[in-house]
Coordinates of C-alpha atoms in Angstrom, one line a residue:
M1014 CA -65.2 -3.7 -22.6
S1015 CA -63.7 -1.3 -25.1
N1016 CA -65.8 1.4 -26.9
L1017 CA -65.6 4.8 -25.1
F1018 CA -67.7 7.8 -25.5
Q1019 CA -66.1 11.2 -24.9
K1020 CA -65.2 11.7 -21.2
K1021 CA -68.5 13.3 -20.2
K1022 CA -71.3 12.0 -18.0
I1023 CA -74.1 10.2 -20.0
A1024 CA -77.6 11.2 -18.7
L1025 CA -79.4 7.9 -19.3
A1026 CA -82.3 9.2 -17.2
I1027 CA -83.7 11.0 -20.2
S1028 CA -84.9 7.8 -21.8
A1029 CA -86.1 6.4 -18.4
A1030 CA -88.2 9.5 -17.8
F1031 CA -89.8 9.3 -21.2
L1032 CA -90.8 5.7 -20.7
M1033 CA -92.4 6.4 -17.3
Q1034 CA -94.8 8.9 -19.0
M1035 CA -96.2 6.4 -21.3
S1036 CA -99.7 5.1 -20.7
V1037 CA -98.6 1.5 -21.2
H1038 CA -98.0 -0.1 -17.8
S1039 CA -97.2 -3.7 -17.2
A1040 CA -96.0 -5.3 -13.9
A1041 CA -92.7 -7.2 -14.2
A1042 CA -92.6 -6.9 -18.0
D1043 CA -90.4 -5.0 -20.6
I1044 CA -91.8 -2.1 -22.6
T1045 CA -91.0 -2.7 -26.3
M1046 CA -91.1 0.1 -28.9
T1047 CA -91.1 -1.0 -32.5
P1048 CA -90.4 1.9 -34.9
P1049 CA -91.4 1.6 -38.6
S1050 CA -88.9 0.1 -41.1
G1051 CA -86.1 2.6 -41.7
G1052 CA -87.2 4.7 -38.7
G1053 CA -85.8 5.0 -35.2
F1054 CA -86.5 5.8 -31.6
A1055 CA -86.0 9.5 -30.7
V1056 CA -86.4 11.7 -27.6
T1057 CA -86.7 15.5 -28.2
D1058 CA -87.0 18.6 -26.1
S1059 CA -90.3 20.2 -25.3
T1060 CA -90.4 22.0 -28.6
G1061 CA -89.9 18.9 -30.6
T1062 CA -87.1 20.6 -32.6
S1063 CA -84.0 19.3 -30.7
T1064 CA -83.2 15.6 -30.5
R1065 CA -81.9 14.6 -27.0
F1066 CA -81.5 10.9 -27.5
R1067 CA -81.9 8.7 -30.6
V1068 CA -81.6 4.9 -31.4
Q1069 CA -81.3 4.2 -35.1
D1070 CA -82.9 1.2 -36.7
A1071 CA -79.5 -0.3 -37.3
G1072 CA -78.7 0.0 -33.6
A1073 CA -76.5 3.1 -33.5
V1074 CA -77.2 5.2 -30.4
T1075 CA -76.5 9.0 -30.3
I1076 CA -76.9 11.7 -27.7
P1077 CA -76.5 15.0 -29.6
G1078 CA -76.2 17.1 -26.5
L1079 CA -73.0 15.4 -25.2
P1080 CA -70.5 17.6 -27.1
S1081 CA -71.8 20.8 -25.4
A1082 CA -72.4 19.2 -21.9
A1083 CA -70.2 20.3 -18.9
A1084 CA -66.9 18.4 -18.7
Q1085 CA -66.9 15.6 -16.0
S1086 CA -64.0 13.9 -14.2
T1087 CA -62.3 10.9 -15.8
S1088 CA -63.8 8.7 -13.0
N1089 CA -67.2 9.2 -14.8
V1090 CA -66.1 7.6 -18.1
T1091 CA -68.7 5.2 -19.5
C1092 CA -67.9 2.0 -21.4
F1093 CA -70.1 -0.7 -23.0
N1094 CA -70.0 -4.5 -23.0
A1095 CA -68.9 -5.7 -26.4
S1096 CA -71.2 -8.8 -26.2
S1097 CA -74.4 -7.5 -24.5
G1098 CA -74.1 -3.7 -25.2
Q1099 CA -74.7 -2.9 -21.5
L1100 CA -73.4 0.5 -20.4
G1101 CA -71.5 1.1 -17.2
P1102 CA -68.4 2.6 -15.6
C1103 CA -65.1 1.5 -17.2
S1104 CA -63.0 -0.9 -15.2
G1105 CA -59.2 -1.0 -15.1
S1106 CA -56.8 1.7 -16.3
L1107 CA -57.7 4.0 -19.2
T1108 CA -54.0 4.8 -19.9
G1109 CA -53.4 5.3 -23.7
A1110 CA -50.5 4.1 -25.7
T1111 CA -47.1 5.4 -24.6
G1112 CA -46.1 8.5 -26.6
A1113 CA -42.8 9.0 -28.4
T1114 CA -39.7 9.6 -26.2
G1115 CA -39.0 13.3 -25.8
A1116 CA -35.7 14.8 -26.7
A1117 CA -32.9 14.3 -24.0
G1118 CA -32.6 17.1 -21.5
P1119 CA -29.3 19.0 -21.0
T1120 CA -26.6 17.2 -19.0
G1121 CA -26.8 17.9 -15.3
A1122 CA -23.9 19.4 -13.4
T1123 CA -21.1 17.1 -12.4
G1124 CA -21.6 15.7 -8.9
A1125 CA -19.0 16.0 -6.1
T1126 CA -16.2 13.6 -6.1
G1127 CA -16.9 10.6 -3.8
P1128 CA -14.7 9.5 -0.9
T1129 CA -11.5 7.6 -1.7
G1130 CA -12.0 3.8 -1.4
A1131 CA -10.2 1.7 1.1
T1132 CA -6.6 0.7 0.3
G1133 CA -6.4 -2.8 -1.2
A1134 CA -4.3 -5.5 0.4
G1135 CA -2.0 -6.1 -2.5
A1136 CA 0.9 -8.6 -2.4
T1137 CA 4.4 -7.3 -1.6
G1138 CA 6.2 -6.4 -4.9
P1139 CA 9.5 -8.1 -5.9
T1140 CA 12.8 -7.1 -4.4
G1141 CA 14.3 -4.1 -6.2
A1142 CA 17.6 -4.5 -8.1
T1143 CA 20.9 -4.3 -6.2
G1144 CA 22.2 -0.7 -6.0
P1145 CA 25.6 0.2 -7.4
T1146 CA 28.7 -0.6 -5.4
G1147 CA 29.8 2.2 -3.1
A1148 CA 33.1 4.0 -3.6
T1149 CA 36.2 2.3 -2.4
G1150 CA 37.3 3.4 1.1
S1151 CA 40.5 5.2 1.8
T1152 CA 43.7 3.1 2.3
G1153 CA 44.4 2.3 5.9
V1154 CA 47.7 3.2 7.6
T1155 CA 50.7 0.9 7.0
G1156 CA 51.1 -1.9 9.5
P1157 CA 54.2 -2.3 11.7
T1158 CA 57.4 -3.8 10.1
G1159 CA 57.7 -7.5 10.5
A1160 CA 60.7 -9.1 12.4
T1161 CA 63.9 -9.7 10.5
G1162 CA 64.2 -13.3 9.1
S1163 CA 67.0 -15.6 10.2
T1164 CA 70.3 -15.8 8.2
G1165 CA 70.4 -18.4 5.5
A1166 CA 72.9 -21.4 5.8
T1167 CA 76.5 -20.9 4.4
G1168 CA 77.1 -22.5 1.0
T1169 CA 79.7 -25.3 0.6
T1170 CA 83.4 -24.5 -0.1
G1171 CA 84.7 -25.1 -3.6
P1172 CA 87.6 -27.6 -4.2
T1173 CA 91.3 -26.5 -3.7
G1174 CA 93.3 -26.0 -6.9
S1175 CA 96.7 -27.9 -7.4
T1176 CA 100.1 -26.0 -6.7
G1177 CA 102.1 -25.0 -9.8
A1178 CA 105.8 -26.3 -10.3
T1179 CA 108.7 -24.2 -9.0
G1180 CA 111.1 -22.8 -11.7
S1181 CA 114.9 -23.6 -11.6
T1182 CA 117.3 -21.0 -10.1
G1183 CA 119.7 -19.3 -12.6
A1184 CA 123.6 -19.2 -12.1
A1185 CA 125.0 -16.5 -10.0
S1186 CA 126.8 -13.6 -11.8
S1187 CA 128.8 -10.6 -10.5
V1188 CA 128.0 -8.5 -13.4
A1189 CA 124.5 -7.9 -14.2
G1190 CA 123.6 -8.8 -17.7
P1191 CA 121.2 -6.8 -19.8
T1192 CA 117.7 -7.1 -18.9
G1193 CA 116.1 -9.6 -21.1
A1194 CA 112.9 -9.1 -22.9
T1195 CA 109.8 -9.5 -20.9
G1196 CA 108.5 -12.9 -21.4
S1197 CA 104.9 -13.7 -22.1
T1198 CA 102.7 -14.2 -19.1
G1199 CA 102.5 -17.8 -18.2
A1200 CA 99.3 -19.6 -17.6
T1201 CA 97.7 -19.0 -14.3
G1202 CA 98.6 -21.7 -11.9
S1203 CA 95.9 -23.6 -10.0
T1204 CA 94.7 -22.2 -6.6
G1205 CA 96.8 -23.2 -3.8
P1206 CA 95.4 -25.0 -0.7
T1207 CA 93.5 -22.9 1.8
G1208 CA 95.7 -21.4 4.4
A1209 CA 95.2 -21.9 8.1
T1210 CA 92.4 -19.8 9.7
G1211 CA 93.8 -16.5 10.9
S1212 CA 93.2 -15.0 14.3
T1213 CA 90.0 -13.1 15.0
G1214 CA 90.1 -9.6 13.8
A1215 CA 89.2 -6.5 15.9
T1216 CA 85.4 -5.8 16.5
G1217 CA 84.0 -3.5 13.9
A1218 CA 82.2 -0.2 14.6
T1219 CA 78.6 -0.4 15.8
G1220 CA 76.1 -0.1 12.8
A1221 CA 73.3 2.4 12.5
T1222 CA 70.1 1.8 14.6
G1223 CA 67.3 0.0 12.6
G1224 CA 63.6 1.3 12.3
A1225 CA 61.5 1.4 15.5
T1226 CA 58.6 -1.1 16.0
F1227 CA 55.4 -0.6 17.9
S1228 CA 52.1 -2.5 18.6
L1229 CA 48.4 -1.3 18.2
T1230 CA 45.4 -2.3 20.3
E1231 CA 42.1 -3.0 18.4
Y1232 CA 38.7 -1.8 19.8
S1233 CA 35.4 -2.3 18.1
N1234 CA 31.7 -1.5 18.5
S1235 CA 28.7 -2.9 16.5
T1236 CA 25.0 -1.8 16.0
S1237 CA 22.0 -3.2 14.2
T1238 CA 20.7 -1.1 11.2
G1239 CA 17.0 -1.9 12.0
G1240 CA 14.7 -0.5 9.3
G1241 CA 17.6 1.1 7.4
G1242 CA 18.6 4.6 6.5
A1243 CA 21.7 6.6 7.5
I1244 CA 23.2 4.6 10.4
S1245 CA 26.4 5.6 12.3
V1246 CA 28.5 3.6 14.8
T1247 CA 31.6 4.7 16.8
A1248 CA 34.5 2.7 18.3
S1249 CA 36.6 4.4 21.1
C1250 CA 40.0 3.7 22.6
T1251 CA 39.9 2.7 26.2
T1252 CA 43.5 3.9 26.6
G1253 CA 45.8 5.8 24.3
A1254 CA 45.0 7.7 21.0
V1255 CA 43.4 6.4 17.8
I1256 CA 46.0 5.8 15.0
S1257 CA 43.6 4.4 12.4
G1258 CA 40.3 2.7 12.0
G1259 CA 38.0 0.5 9.8
C1260 CA 34.4 -0.2 9.0
A1261 CA 32.5 -3.5 8.2
T1262 CA 29.0 -4.7 7.5
S1263 CA 27.3 -8.1 7.6
A1264 CA 25.4 -7.3 4.3
P1265 CA 27.8 -5.6 1.8
T1266 CA 25.2 -5.8 -1.0
N1267 CA 22.6 -4.0 1.2
D1268 CA 24.7 -1.4 2.9
A1269 CA 26.9 1.3 1.3
L1270 CA 29.7 3.1 3.3
S1271 CA 29.3 6.8 3.0
N1272 CA 31.9 7.9 5.6
G1273 CA 34.7 6.5 7.7
R1274 CA 36.8 9.0 9.7
R1275 CA 38.7 9.8 12.9
A1276 CA 35.9 11.4 15.0
S1277 CA 38.3 12.5 17.8
T1278 CA 41.7 11.7 19.2
T1279 CA 40.3 8.6 20.8
S1280 CA 37.4 7.5 18.5
W1281 CA 36.7 6.3 14.9
T1282 CA 33.2 6.7 13.3
C1283 CA 31.6 4.8 10.4
T1284 CA 28.4 5.9 8.6
Y1285 CA 26.4 3.7 6.2
G1286 CA 23.4 4.2 3.9
S1287 CA 21.6 0.9 4.9
G1288 CA 18.7 -1.1 3.5
G1289 CA 18.1 -2.4 7.0
G1290 CA 18.3 -5.9 8.6
S1291 CA 22.1 -6.0 9.0
T1292 CA 24.9 -5.2 11.5
I1293 CA 27.6 -2.6 11.0
T1294 CA 30.9 -2.5 13.0
A1295 CA 33.5 0.3 13.6
Y1296 CA 37.1 -0.5 14.5
A1297 CA 39.6 1.8 16.3
Y1298 CA 43.4 1.0 16.4
C1299 CA 44.9 2.7 19.4
Q1300 CA 48.4 3.2 20.9

């Protein structure tokens, strides 16, 4: 099925009406018209001047009135069988070939931003680099003076030197002679033997009083840094006044001391910038 006439209704009844008016009648038999050689079969109007239907000797079929006939719906399109030539309604879709793609239309307006997607469950990142070491804390007060050590042992006594010889006595004279020239100093004689120990001397005057000594009592208080941040802890004296204090952490590389001071006459406070997960302790030295 392929050859199509224009999309207008074909009035095949024209030829049927003509055949019914013929005087040739035959029951259950075809009516055959044989035109002369080179001629054809034609149906005209009542005046015989306008051809309404024509079959050429070569087999071509024309209906001259179709171009001016009233337009019909596409459901009335007629097709013919390529083998038998039988006319009838067309079957299937009569869609023609796809035309060329038209030019692209203008870009539409940008749509609204969609909602934010769910947060992914990424793995925990690596531990950050260790922060710089905090400033050195102030020097604590000087501790009490230690007890005086015991006196060292007395060294051994050196050996006693030998006694020098006694010179001879000169003759007695009633007249004093001239003073002789001073002789040269003789060699130093050896040290004589140690004399006997003398009696105990009188008690000397009392010396000046030495420096005073005192003792301090240590009090402490600890706290956990939890999730970290600025963490403070205070140690207080149960009795007496605070003289000094100190601060300590269980994680020096994770906590930085930002303040250590005497908070009152009886307490010492330490403040750390902590990364968390450690314990900090404050100490108060009281008297």
